[in-house]
Coordinates of C-alpha atoms (C1' of nucleotides) in Angstrom, one line a residue:
Chain X
M1 CA -79.7 31.1 -1.0
P2 CA -77.3 30.2 -3.5
Q3 CA -76.9 27.4 -5.5
L4 CA -74.5 25.0 -3.5
N5 CA -75.5 22.0 -5.6
G6 CA -72.2 19.8 -6.1
G7 CA -73.1 19.3 -9.1
G8 CA -70.0 20.4 -11.4
G9 CA -70.6 23.7 -13.0
D10 CA -73.4 24.4 -12.0
D11 CA -72.9 26.7 -10.1
L12 CA -71.4 30.4 -11.5
G13 CA -70.4 32.5 -8.5
A14 CA -67.4 31.4 -8.6
N15 CA -67.5 30.5 -12.3
D16 CA -67.9 33.3 -13.8
E17 CA -64.5 33.7 -14.3
M18 CA -64.2 30.6 -16.0
I19 CA -66.8 31.0 -18.0
S20 CA -66.0 34.8 -19.7
F21 CA -62.7 32.8 -21.0
K22 CA -65.1 29.9 -22.1
D23 CA -65.7 31.5 -25.2
E24 CA -61.9 31.5 -26.1
G25 CA -61.2 28.4 -26.8
E26 CA -57.3 27.8 -25.0
Q27 CA -58.4 28.9 -22.8
E28 CA -60.5 27.0 -21.5
E29 CA -58.2 24.2 -21.8
K30 CA -55.6 25.5 -19.8
I31 CA -58.4 26.2 -17.1
S32 CA -59.5 23.1 -17.4
E33 CA -56.4 22.1 -16.4
N34 CA -56.3 23.7 -13.6
V35 CA -57.9 20.9 -12.0
S36 CA -57.2 21.8 -8.6
A37 CA -59.3 25.7 -9.5
E38 CA -62.4 23.4 -10.0
R39 CA -62.1 21.1 -7.2
D40 CA -62.0 24.5 -5.0
L41 CA -65.2 25.9 -6.3
D42 CA -66.7 23.7 -4.0
D43 CA -64.6 25.7 -1.7
V44 CA -65.1 28.9 -3.2
K45 CA -68.9 27.9 -3.1
S46 CA -68.5 27.5 0.2
S47 CA -66.8 31.1 0.8
L48 CA -69.4 32.9 -1.1
V49 CA -72.3 31.2 0.9
N50 CA -70.7 31.4 3.7
E51 CA -69.7 34.9 3.5
S52 CA -73.4 35.3 2.3
E53 CA -74.6 33.8 5.1
N54 CA -76.2 37.5 5.8
N55 CA -76.9 38.4 3.0
S56 CA -77.7 35.6 1.0
S57 CA -79.7 38.4 -1.4
S58 CA -76.1 38.0 -2.8
S59 CA -73.8 35.8 -4.5
D60 CA -74.0 34.8 -7.2
S61 CA -75.9 37.5 -9.2
E62 CA -73.9 39.7 -7.3
Q63 CA -70.7 38.3 -7.9
T64 CA -71.9 38.2 -12.0
E65 CA -72.1 42.0 -11.7
R66 CA -69.5 42.8 -10.6
R67 CA -67.4 41.5 -13.3
P68 CA -69.1 43.3 -16.4
Q69 CA -68.3 40.6 -19.1
P70 CA -66.9 42.3 -22.0
R71 CA -68.2 42.1 -24.8
P72 CA -66.7 39.2 -26.9
D73 CA -65.4 41.2 -29.6
T74 CA -63.3 43.3 -27.4
E75 CA -62.4 40.6 -24.6
S76 CA -59.7 39.4 -27.0
Y77 CA -58.4 42.8 -27.4
E78 CA -58.9 43.2 -23.6
K79 CA -57.0 40.6 -22.9
A80 CA -54.4 41.4 -25.4
R81 CA -53.2 44.6 -23.7
E82 CA -53.4 43.3 -20.0
Y83 CA -51.3 40.4 -21.8
F84 CA -48.6 42.8 -22.5
S85 CA -49.5 45.8 -20.4
E86 CA -48.5 42.7 -17.5
A87 CA -45.6 41.8 -19.6
L88 CA -44.5 45.0 -18.9
R89 CA -45.1 46.2 -16.0
R90 CA -43.7 42.8 -14.7
Q91 CA -40.3 43.0 -16.3
Q92 CA -40.2 46.1 -15.0
D93 CA -41.6 44.1 -11.4
G94 CA -38.3 41.9 -11.7
G95 CA -40.9 39.6 -13.1
F96 CA -38.5 37.4 -15.1
F97 CA -37.0 37.0 -11.1
K98 CA -40.8 36.5 -9.5
S99 CA -42.0 35.3 -13.1
P100 CA -40.6 31.6 -12.5
H101 CA -43.5 31.0 -10.5
Y102 CA -44.9 31.4 -13.5
P103 CA -44.2 29.3 -15.4
G104 CA -46.9 29.8 -18.1
Y105 CA -46.4 33.1 -18.4
P106 CA -47.3 33.6 -21.5
F107 CA -45.5 36.6 -22.0
L108 CA -41.7 35.2 -21.1
M109 CA -42.9 32.0 -24.1
I110 CA -42.5 35.6 -26.8
P111 CA -39.1 35.3 -28.2
D112 CA -39.1 39.1 -28.3
L113 CA -41.5 39.8 -25.9
A114 CA -38.8 41.9 -23.8
S115 CA -39.9 44.9 -26.3
P116 CA -43.3 43.9 -28.1
Y117 CA -42.8 47.2 -29.3
L118 CA -40.5 48.4 -31.8
S119 CA -39.0 51.4 -31.8
N120 CA -41.9 53.2 -33.7
G121 CA -44.0 52.1 -31.7
A122 CA -45.5 49.2 -33.1
L123 CA -46.2 45.6 -32.4
S124 CA -43.1 43.3 -32.5
P125 CA -44.1 40.7 -35.6
S126 CA -43.4 38.3 -32.9
A127 CA -46.0 39.8 -30.5
R128 CA -48.3 40.3 -33.4
T129 CA -48.0 36.6 -34.9
Y130 CA -48.9 35.6 -31.1
L131 CA -51.5 37.6 -30.2
Q132 CA -52.6 36.3 -33.5
M133 CA -52.1 33.0 -32.3
K134 CA -53.7 33.4 -29.3
W135 CA -55.9 34.9 -30.1
P136 CA -57.2 34.2 -34.1
L137 CA -60.1 36.8 -33.9
L138 CA -58.0 39.6 -32.9
D139 CA -57.2 41.7 -34.6
V140 CA -54.4 42.7 -33.6
P141 CA -53.7 45.8 -34.2
S142 CA -49.7 46.9 -36.1
S143 CA -49.6 49.7 -34.8
A144 CA -49.2 51.4 -31.5
A145 CA -52.8 51.2 -30.6
L146 CA -52.6 48.0 -28.3
K147 CA -50.0 50.3 -25.6
D148 CA -51.6 50.0 -23.4
S149 CA -53.2 53.8 -21.7
R150 CA -51.9 52.3 -18.3
S151 CA -48.6 50.5 -18.9
P152 CA -46.2 51.8 -18.4
T153 CA -44.6 55.1 -19.1
P154 CA -41.5 56.3 -18.5
G155 CA -42.5 57.9 -15.7
H156 CA -44.4 55.4 -13.6
L157 CA -41.7 53.5 -14.7
S158 CA -39.4 55.5 -12.3
N159 CA -40.7 53.7 -9.7
K160 CA -41.6 55.5 -7.6
V161 CA -44.8 53.9 -7.0
P162 CA -43.2 50.8 -6.3
V163 CA -44.2 48.6 -8.9
V164 CA -47.4 47.3 -8.1
Q165 CA -47.9 43.8 -7.3
H166 CA -50.5 42.4 -8.7
A167 CA -51.5 39.3 -7.4
H168 CA -54.6 39.9 -7.4
M169 CA -56.8 39.9 -9.4
H170 CA -53.5 39.0 -12.3
P171 CA -55.1 40.2 -15.6
L172 CA -53.5 37.2 -16.7
T173 CA -54.8 34.9 -14.5
P174 CA -56.8 33.3 -16.5
L175 CA -53.6 32.8 -18.9
I176 CA -51.3 31.6 -16.4
T177 CA -53.1 28.4 -15.1
Y178 CA -50.7 26.4 -14.1
S179 CA -50.5 23.7 -16.1
N180 CA -48.0 20.9 -16.6
D181 CA -46.9 22.1 -20.1
H182 CA -45.4 24.5 -18.5
F183 CA -42.7 22.2 -17.3
S184 CA -43.0 19.5 -19.9
P185 CA -39.7 18.8 -20.8
T186 CA -41.1 17.6 -24.0
T187 CA -42.5 20.7 -25.8
P188 CA -40.2 23.4 -25.6
P189 CA -41.7 26.2 -27.9
A190 CA -39.9 26.6 -30.6
H191 CA -39.3 29.8 -31.4
L192 CA -38.3 29.3 -27.2
S193 CA -34.9 26.7 -28.7
P194 CA -31.6 27.6 -26.7
E195 CA -30.4 29.6 -30.2
I196 CA -32.8 32.1 -29.4
L197 CA -31.2 35.4 -30.4
D198 CA -32.2 38.9 -28.4
P199 CA -34.0 40.6 -32.3
K200 CA -32.1 43.5 -30.9
T201 CA -29.1 43.1 -30.0
G202 CA -28.0 39.9 -31.6
I203 CA -26.7 38.1 -28.9
P204 CA -28.5 34.6 -28.3
R205 CA -30.4 34.5 -25.5
T206 CA -29.2 31.5 -24.7
P207 CA -30.3 29.6 -21.7
H208 CA -27.8 29.2 -19.0
P209 CA -25.1 27.4 -18.3
S210 CA -26.9 24.5 -15.7
E211 CA -24.4 25.0 -12.9
L212 CA -25.1 29.1 -13.1
S213 CA -29.1 28.8 -14.2
P214 CA -30.4 26.3 -11.6
Y215 CA -33.1 28.6 -11.5
Y216 CA -35.6 28.0 -13.8
P217 CA -33.8 25.3 -16.0
L218 CA -37.1 23.8 -15.3
S219 CA -36.2 20.2 -16.6
P220 CA -34.3 19.6 -19.1
G221 CA -35.7 20.5 -22.5
A222 CA -37.8 23.0 -21.1
V223 CA -34.4 25.4 -20.8
G224 CA -36.1 27.6 -23.2
Q225 CA -39.2 27.9 -22.1
I226 CA -38.3 29.6 -19.0
P227 CA -35.7 32.3 -19.8
H228 CA -33.6 32.4 -17.4
P229 CA -33.5 35.4 -15.0
L230 CA -29.8 35.9 -15.8
G231 CA -30.3 35.7 -19.1
W232 CA -30.8 39.4 -18.5
L233 CA -27.5 39.1 -17.5
V234 CA -26.0 38.3 -21.2
P235 CA -24.2 42.1 -22.1
Q236 CA -26.9 43.8 -24.1
Q237 CA -25.8 46.9 -24.4
G238 CA -22.1 46.3 -22.9
Q239 CA -22.9 47.7 -19.5
P240 CA -21.5 46.6 -16.2
M241 CA -22.8 45.4 -14.3
Y242 CA -24.2 43.8 -11.1
S243 CA -22.7 46.1 -8.4
I244 CA -22.1 44.6 -4.8
P245 CA -24.5 45.4 -2.5
P246 CA -22.8 48.3 -0.1
G247 CA -24.0 44.6 2.6
G248 CA -20.5 43.6 0.1
F249 CA -22.4 40.3 -0.7
R250 CA -19.8 39.5 -3.0
H251 CA -20.5 38.6 -7.3
P252 CA -21.4 35.3 -7.7
Y253 CA -21.3 35.2 -10.9
P254 CA -17.8 37.3 -11.3
A255 CA -17.1 36.3 -15.0
L256 CA -20.8 37.5 -15.9
A257 CA -21.1 41.1 -16.9
M258 CA -23.9 41.5 -15.1
N259 CA -26.0 44.9 -16.4
A260 CA -27.2 47.5 -14.4
S261 CA -30.9 46.6 -15.1
M262 CA -29.9 43.0 -14.0
S263 CA -28.7 43.3 -10.6
S264 CA -31.7 46.1 -10.6
L265 CA -34.1 43.1 -11.4
V266 CA -32.3 40.1 -9.2
S267 CA -32.8 42.6 -6.2
S268 CA -36.2 42.8 -7.4
R269 CA -36.5 39.5 -5.7
F270 CA -34.3 38.6 -3.7
S271 CA -32.7 42.0 -2.6
P272 CA -34.3 44.9 -3.5
H273 CA -32.7 47.2 -2.2
M274 CA -29.2 46.2 -2.9
V275 CA -28.7 47.7 -6.1
P276 CA -28.4 50.8 -7.6
H277 CA -31.1 52.4 -9.5
H278 CA -30.7 53.4 -13.3
P279 CA -33.7 55.7 -13.8
H280 CA -32.9 56.3 -16.9
S281 CA -32.7 53.6 -18.5
L282 CA -35.3 52.6 -20.8
H283 CA -35.0 50.5 -23.4
Q284 CA -34.1 51.4 -26.9
T285 CA -37.9 51.3 -27.4
G286 CA -39.0 53.6 -24.5
I287 CA -40.6 50.2 -22.6
P288 CA -38.6 50.0 -19.8
H289 CA -36.5 46.8 -20.2
P290 CA -37.1 44.7 -17.7
A291 CA -33.7 43.7 -16.9
I292 CA -34.3 47.9 -16.3
V293 CA -36.6 47.2 -12.9
S294 CA -37.5 50.0 -11.1
P295 CA -36.0 49.4 -7.6
A296 CA -39.5 50.4 -6.6
I297 CA -39.3 48.1 -4.3
K298 CA -42.1 47.1 -2.4
Q299 CA -41.8 48.4 0.7
E300 CA -41.1 46.5 3.3
P301 CA -43.7 46.8 6.3
N302 CA -40.8 46.6 8.9
G303 CA -39.1 49.3 5.8
D304 CA -36.3 48.3 7.3
L305 CA -35.0 48.3 4.3
S306 CA -34.7 50.8 1.0
P307 CA -31.1 51.9 1.7
T308 CA -30.9 52.8 -2.6
S309 CA -34.5 54.4 -2.1
H310 CA -34.4 55.5 -5.4
T311 CA -37.6 56.6 -5.2
K312 CA -38.2 60.2 -4.5
S313 CA -34.9 61.5 -2.9
P314 CA -32.5 61.6 -5.9
G315 CA -30.5 63.5 -3.4
P316 CA -28.6 62.1 -0.3
P317 CA -28.7 58.4 -0.3
K318 CA -30.1 57.7 2.8
K319 CA -27.3 57.1 5.1
E320 CA -26.4 53.8 4.9
E321 CA -27.4 52.7 8.1
D322 CA -28.0 49.7 7.0
K323 CA -24.6 47.9 5.8
K324 CA -27.4 44.8 5.8
P325 CA -29.4 45.0 3.3
H326 CA -32.0 43.3 3.5
I327 CA -32.1 40.0 2.1
K328 CA -34.4 38.0 2.0
K329 CA -34.7 34.5 2.0
P330 CA -36.1 32.3 -1.0
L331 CA -39.4 31.1 -1.1
N332 CA -40.3 27.9 -0.5
A333 CA -42.1 25.8 -2.2
F334 CA -45.1 26.4 -1.2
M335 CA -44.8 29.7 -1.2
L336 CA -44.4 29.8 -4.7
Y337 CA -47.2 27.5 -5.5
M338 CA -48.8 30.7 -3.3
K339 CA -47.7 33.3 -5.3
E340 CA -49.2 31.7 -8.4
M341 CA -52.0 30.7 -7.3
R342 CA -53.3 33.3 -4.9
A343 CA -54.5 35.9 -7.4
K344 CA -56.8 32.5 -8.9
V345 CA -58.7 32.4 -5.3
V346 CA -59.1 35.4 -4.9
A347 CA -60.3 36.0 -7.7
E348 CA -62.4 33.0 -7.6
C349 CA -63.9 34.3 -4.7
T350 CA -64.6 37.6 -3.2
L351 CA -61.9 37.2 -0.1
K352 CA -59.2 38.8 0.3
E353 CA -58.1 37.9 3.7
S354 CA -54.9 36.4 3.3
A355 CA -55.2 35.1 5.4
A356 CA -58.3 33.2 5.1
I357 CA -57.0 32.4 1.0
N358 CA -54.1 31.1 2.3
Q359 CA -56.2 28.8 4.3
I360 CA -57.4 27.2 0.9
L361 CA -53.9 27.1 -0.7
G362 CA -52.3 25.3 2.1
R363 CA -55.3 22.6 1.5
R364 CA -55.0 23.0 -2.2
W365 CA -51.5 22.8 -1.7
H366 CA -51.5 19.1 0.1
S367 CA -54.5 18.3 -2.7
L368 CA -52.0 18.3 -5.8
S369 CA -50.6 15.6 -7.0
R370 CA -46.6 14.9 -6.1
E371 CA -46.0 15.5 -9.4
E372 CA -47.0 18.7 -9.2
Q373 CA -45.5 19.7 -6.0
A374 CA -42.3 18.5 -7.3
K375 CA -42.3 21.0 -9.4
Y376 CA -42.9 23.3 -7.0
Y377 CA -39.4 22.1 -4.5
E378 CA -38.0 22.0 -8.0
L379 CA -38.2 25.6 -8.3
A380 CA -37.6 26.4 -5.1
R381 CA -34.7 23.6 -4.5
K382 CA -33.4 26.2 -7.7
E383 CA -34.4 29.8 -5.5
R384 CA -32.9 28.8 -3.5
Q385 CA -30.0 27.6 -5.1
L386 CA -29.6 30.7 -7.4
H387 CA -30.2 33.4 -3.8
S388 CA -27.5 31.1 -2.4
Q389 CA -25.3 32.1 -5.1
L390 CA -26.1 35.3 -5.2
Y391 CA -25.7 36.2 -1.7
P392 CA -23.3 33.1 -0.5
G393 CA -22.9 35.1 2.6
W394 CA -26.2 35.4 3.4
S395 CA -27.8 33.3 5.8
A396 CA -31.4 33.0 6.8
R397 CA -30.2 33.6 10.8
D398 CA -29.6 37.2 8.9
N399 CA -33.1 38.5 8.5
Y400 CA -34.3 37.1 11.6
G401 CA -35.5 39.9 14.0
K402 CA -35.8 42.0 11.3
R403 CA -39.1 41.7 11.4
K404 CA -40.9 42.8 14.7
K405 CA -40.7 39.3 16.4
R406 CA -44.3 37.8 16.4
K407 CA -45.9 37.2 19.2
R408 CA -46.2 33.7 20.1
D409 CA -46.4 33.8 23.6
N410 CA -49.6 32.2 23.3
K411 CA -48.9 29.9 25.9
P412 CA -51.6 28.2 26.7
D413 CA -53.3 30.3 29.5
S414 CA -54.7 32.6 26.8
T415 CA -56.3 29.9 24.2
V416 CA -59.8 30.0 25.0
E417 CA -59.9 33.6 24.6
D418 CA -57.8 34.1 21.8
F419 CA -59.3 31.7 20.2
S420 CA -62.6 32.8 21.0
A421 CA -61.8 36.2 19.9
R422 CA -60.4 35.2 16.5
N423 CA -63.7 33.4 15.7
K424 CA -65.0 36.1 15.8
K425 CA -63.8 37.0 12.4
P426 CA -66.1 36.1 10.2
C427 CA -64.1 32.9 8.6
V428 CA -64.4 31.0 5.8
Q429 CA -66.1 27.8 6.2
Y430 CA -63.3 25.7 3.8
L431 CA -65.6 22.7 4.1
P432 CA -63.1 19.3 5.6
Q433 CA -64.3 18.1 2.7
E434 CA -62.9 20.2 0.2
K435 CA -60.5 17.7 -1.2
M436 CA -62.0 14.6 -1.0
I437 CA -65.1 16.2 -2.2
D438 CA -63.8 17.0 -4.9
S439 CA -61.7 14.7 -5.6
P440 CA -62.6 11.2 -5.3
A441 CA -59.4 9.6 -5.3
S442 CA -58.5 11.7 -2.6
S443 CA -61.6 9.9 -0.9
H444 CA -59.3 6.9 -0.3
G445 CA -58.2 8.2 2.2
S446 CA -55.0 10.6 0.1
M447 CA -55.0 13.5 -0.2
L448 CA -53.6 13.9 -2.3
D449 CA -54.9 13.0 -6.6
S450 CA -51.9 11.5 -7.7
P451 CA -53.1 8.7 -8.5
A452 CA -50.9 7.0 -7.8
T453 CA -47.3 6.1 -6.5
P454 CA -47.0 7.8 -3.3
S455 CA -42.9 6.3 -3.7
A456 CA -42.0 7.7 -6.8
A457 CA -43.3 10.4 -6.2
L458 CA -41.1 10.7 -3.1
A459 CA -38.7 9.8 -4.9
S460 CA -39.2 13.5 -6.8
P461 CA -35.7 14.7 -6.5
A462 CA -37.5 18.5 -5.7
A463 CA -39.3 17.2 -3.2
P464 CA -37.9 17.1 0.5
A465 CA -35.9 14.1 1.4
P466 CA -39.0 11.5 2.2
T467 CA -36.6 10.9 5.1
H468 CA -39.1 13.3 7.4
S469 CA -41.3 12.2 9.6
E470 CA -43.5 13.4 8.0
Q471 CA -43.7 10.7 5.4
A472 CA -44.4 8.5 8.5
Q473 CA -47.0 10.9 10.2
P474 CA -48.2 14.5 9.7
L475 CA -45.1 16.9 10.3
S476 CA -47.0 19.5 10.4
L477 CA -49.2 18.6 13.1
T478 CA -46.6 17.7 15.2
T479 CA -43.9 20.6 15.2
K480 CA -46.7 23.1 15.2
P481 CA -49.6 21.8 17.2
D482 CA -50.0 25.2 19.1
R483 CA -48.3 27.3 18.4
H484 CA -50.3 28.4 15.8
H485 CA -53.2 27.5 17.8
P486 CA -53.2 26.8 20.7
H487 CA -56.4 25.5 21.3
F488 CA -56.2 22.4 19.4
S489 CA -54.2 21.1 22.8
L490 CA -56.7 21.7 24.3
I491 CA -59.3 20.3 22.6
S492 CA -56.6 17.3 21.6
K493 CA -55.4 16.5 24.4
P494 CA -55.0 12.6 24.7
S495 CA -58.6 11.9 25.4
S496 CA -60.3 14.3 23.0
S497 CA -63.3 11.7 23.2
S498 CA -66.0 13.8 21.4
S499 CA -64.3 16.2 19.1
S500 CA -62.5 13.1 19.6
S501 CA -60.2 12.6 17.0
I502 CA -59.2 15.9 15.9
S503 CA -55.8 15.3 17.9
S504 CA -53.1 16.9 17.5
S505 CA -49.5 15.6 17.4
S506 CA -48.4 12.2 17.3
S507 CA -51.1 10.1 18.6
S508 CA -53.9 10.6 16.1
S509 CA -52.3 12.4 13.8
S510 CA -51.4 9.3 12.4
S511 CA -55.3 8.5 11.9
S512 CA -56.0 11.5 10.5
A513 CA -53.8 9.9 7.3
S514 CA -55.2 6.7 8.0
S515 CA -56.4 5.4 4.9
S516 CA -60.1 4.9 7.1
S517 CA -60.9 8.0 7.1
S518 CA -62.2 10.1 4.4
H519 CA -60.2 12.9 5.1
P520 CA -56.8 12.7 6.4
A521 CA -57.4 15.5 8.3
I522 CA -60.6 14.9 10.1
S523 CA -60.1 11.4 11.3
L524 CA -63.4 9.8 12.1
S525 CA -63.7 8.9 15.9
T526 CA -63.7 5.8 14.8
G527 CA -61.4 5.2 17.1
S528 CA -59.7 3.7 14.1
P529 CA -57.2 1.9 15.3
A530 CA -56.2 0.9 11.6
S531 CA -54.7 4.2 11.3
Q532 CA -52.2 2.8 13.5
S533 CA -51.3 -0.3 11.8
T534 CA -52.2 1.4 8.5
P535 CA -49.3 3.3 7.0
P536 CA -50.1 6.5 6.7
L537 CA -51.0 7.2 2.9
L538 CA -50.0 10.4 2.4
S539 CA -46.5 12.1 2.8
R540 CA -47.6 15.2 3.5
P541 CA -49.6 16.3 6.2
I542 CA -52.9 17.8 5.9
P543 CA -52.8 20.3 8.8
F544 CA -55.8 20.0 10.6
T545 CA -55.0 23.4 11.9
S546 CA -56.3 24.5 8.9
L547 CA -59.1 23.4 9.4
H548 CA -59.8 24.5 13.0
H549 CA -62.3 27.4 11.9
S550 CA -65.0 25.5 10.0
L551 CA -64.4 22.4 12.0
L552 CA -64.5 24.0 15.0
S553 CA -67.1 26.8 14.1
P554 CA -70.7 25.5 14.9
P555 CA -72.2 25.3 10.9
S556 CA -75.4 26.7 9.9
P557 CA -77.9 25.4 8.6
F558 CA -77.7 26.4 5.8
H559 CA -74.0 25.6 6.4
Q560 CA -75.3 21.6 6.9
A561 CA -77.5 22.0 3.6
A562 CA -74.2 22.6 1.6
L563 CA -72.2 20.4 2.6
H564 CA -75.3 17.9 2.1
S565 CA -75.9 19.1 -1.4
H566 CA -72.3 19.0 -2.3
H567 CA -71.4 14.9 -1.9
A568 CA -72.9 11.6 -0.3
L569 CA -69.0 11.3 -0.1
F570 CA -69.7 13.9 3.2
Q571 CA -72.2 12.2 4.2
S572 CA -69.6 10.2 5.6
Q573 CA -67.9 12.7 6.9
P574 CA -67.8 13.6 10.2
L575 CA -69.8 16.8 10.9
S576 CA -69.4 15.9 14.4
L577 CA -66.3 17.3 14.0
V578 CA -67.7 20.6 12.6
T579 CA -69.6 20.8 15.5
K580 CA -67.3 21.6 17.9
S581 CA -68.9 24.7 19.2
A582 CA -66.6 27.6 19.6
D583 CA -68.2 29.2 22.6
Chain K
dA1 C1' -48.0 52.5 12.2
dG2 C1' -47.8 48.5 12.9
dT3 C1' -49.1 43.4 14.5
dC4 C1' -51.9 39.4 13.5
dC5 C1' -53.6 36.2 11.2
dT6 C1' -52.7 32.3 8.0
dT7 C1' -50.5 28.2 5.0
dT8 C1' -45.8 25.6 4.5
dG9 C1' -41.0 24.6 3.4
dA10 C1' -36.4 25.8 4.8
dA11 C1' -32.9 27.2 8.3
dG12 C1' -31.7 28.5 12.6
dT13 C1' -30.6 28.4 17.3
dC14 C1' -31.5 25.2 21.0
dC15 C1' -30.8 21.5 24.7
Chain S
dG1 C1' -31.2 14.4 16.6
dG2 C1' -35.3 16.5 18.0
dA3 C1' -37.9 20.5 19.4
dC4 C1' -38.9 24.4 18.7
dT5 C1' -37.9 29.4 16.3
dT6 C1' -38.3 32.4 12.8
dC7 C1' -39.0 34.2 8.0
dA8 C1' -40.6 34.2 3.6
dA9 C1' -45.9 36.8 0.8
dA10 C1' -50.4 38.6 1.1
dG11 C1' -53.4 42.0 2.2
dG12 C1' -57.6 42.1 5.4
dA13 C1' -59.2 43.3 10.1
dC14 C1' -57.0 44.4 14.0
dT15 C1' -54.6 47.3 17.1

DNA sequence: AGTCCTTTGAAGTCC
DNA sequence: GGACTTCAAAGGACT
């Protein structure tokens, strides 16, 4: 039986990734920054445990084995390789539009990372410096040795293959730990001062005018830290550019000469299919300029796009059937967060199933402090802003129906079967105690780590207006009661006595947030009238929907043992809720 | 191959 | 204006 003691870093399994980095001072620091990551180890452990319930022999040792630890001397080098190859991939992948989600991307902080290699294939001085700084013990090759064999060669870059999405097992995962520093207005890397000149073009990579770059200017002062995506718009080669999409969207920045690469870049994020591809545009170093992105876009599942696919058939452009390119919605704060953290979660546990991971992320999201969330809200806001500038005429409605209509017809009648059917899936037992156990602070009824200033946090410019009803009440509980989890409506009918307080919506949702409950989403069946009198501490609801699997599935003895071992605190948890049998 | 699952949030529609 | 719906990402699971 796997070790489940919640006692800190006792368990390896989930943590082996981290452990592997402990050799590298900085990584350790970064990692430790991410409190939630560590917290969720419990989760992960639970996941692993759960998964290993039927295969208890696996787990920790297996995990460790699964990830051979590079020898210390080569590890740094390997990471460096990964680092740059990832940088390159990101760039070609339109990384600069995606990367806002990765504020800490080291490669974004390298002045000339646009091409870490010189034309002769050697590392550029600053890249070299950076590497040496980052990994002092690393013998940074001055030659092209660092070039990752796996790094995209022009051939690769040609977008044949939609640039892989590196979301999972992001090589930099340990490096891109979300950190306040990345947003810290006070610590803009010196080398990224606004006056930075592009080493090659001599053109200043100016931070964007704020009106143009609502994007990731982030906080004031942090501007330079993350190059505005449109930074690449600065005419670097005198190319014109941003082709107007077939869809006829107006050029948002008429004044700017957007080079094709940028357009690709832009399109890669927002509308991969809108911009003509320039397959041959490679960076002078032979490395594709970040902006010269292959349109290699991730194919949409519905495949309704890619009229301009350059992938294979340079030939006849598909008929311009889709007059209207598919422009995706800008990501909201949570999506941005997910994007950033998914890889991490995946790395931490063996889970691959997105649905499960999303559950974890959903709860992590709620466990974020308001400040942390605010950062994502801010990013999201900027993303929306940029999106609207890029595609002024675009409306979310345009995408309606682009995706196969989902069947949300699960009306109450089919709920039971539905649920039981779904229950068949081995679902990770995300213990409800997740956050509270991990964070004592939240054990007081708030799921937010943010110790204080709820109101202040609400004031966060980025955060949605506190006027949300969710401010007072978990909105999600009320607005999507049974869309996804119709079963809740069954068990949560106002009178749900035994299972009690998991009630959907309004009635007890407030109690779920009540301070009387250790877990916001799990209100103890105390009947807690207090919940009604006590203003919810949460501005954001914990979707108890996320708990349904764990709560409704009968806990195995093993599971319960795990729970008990986790924290004494949890003993006060409504295990009874968990006992709701799905059968 | 297509859809579902699962999450939150934004934006749309409908009444 | 509230309730509801759709979509954004992700990838395994399912049909």
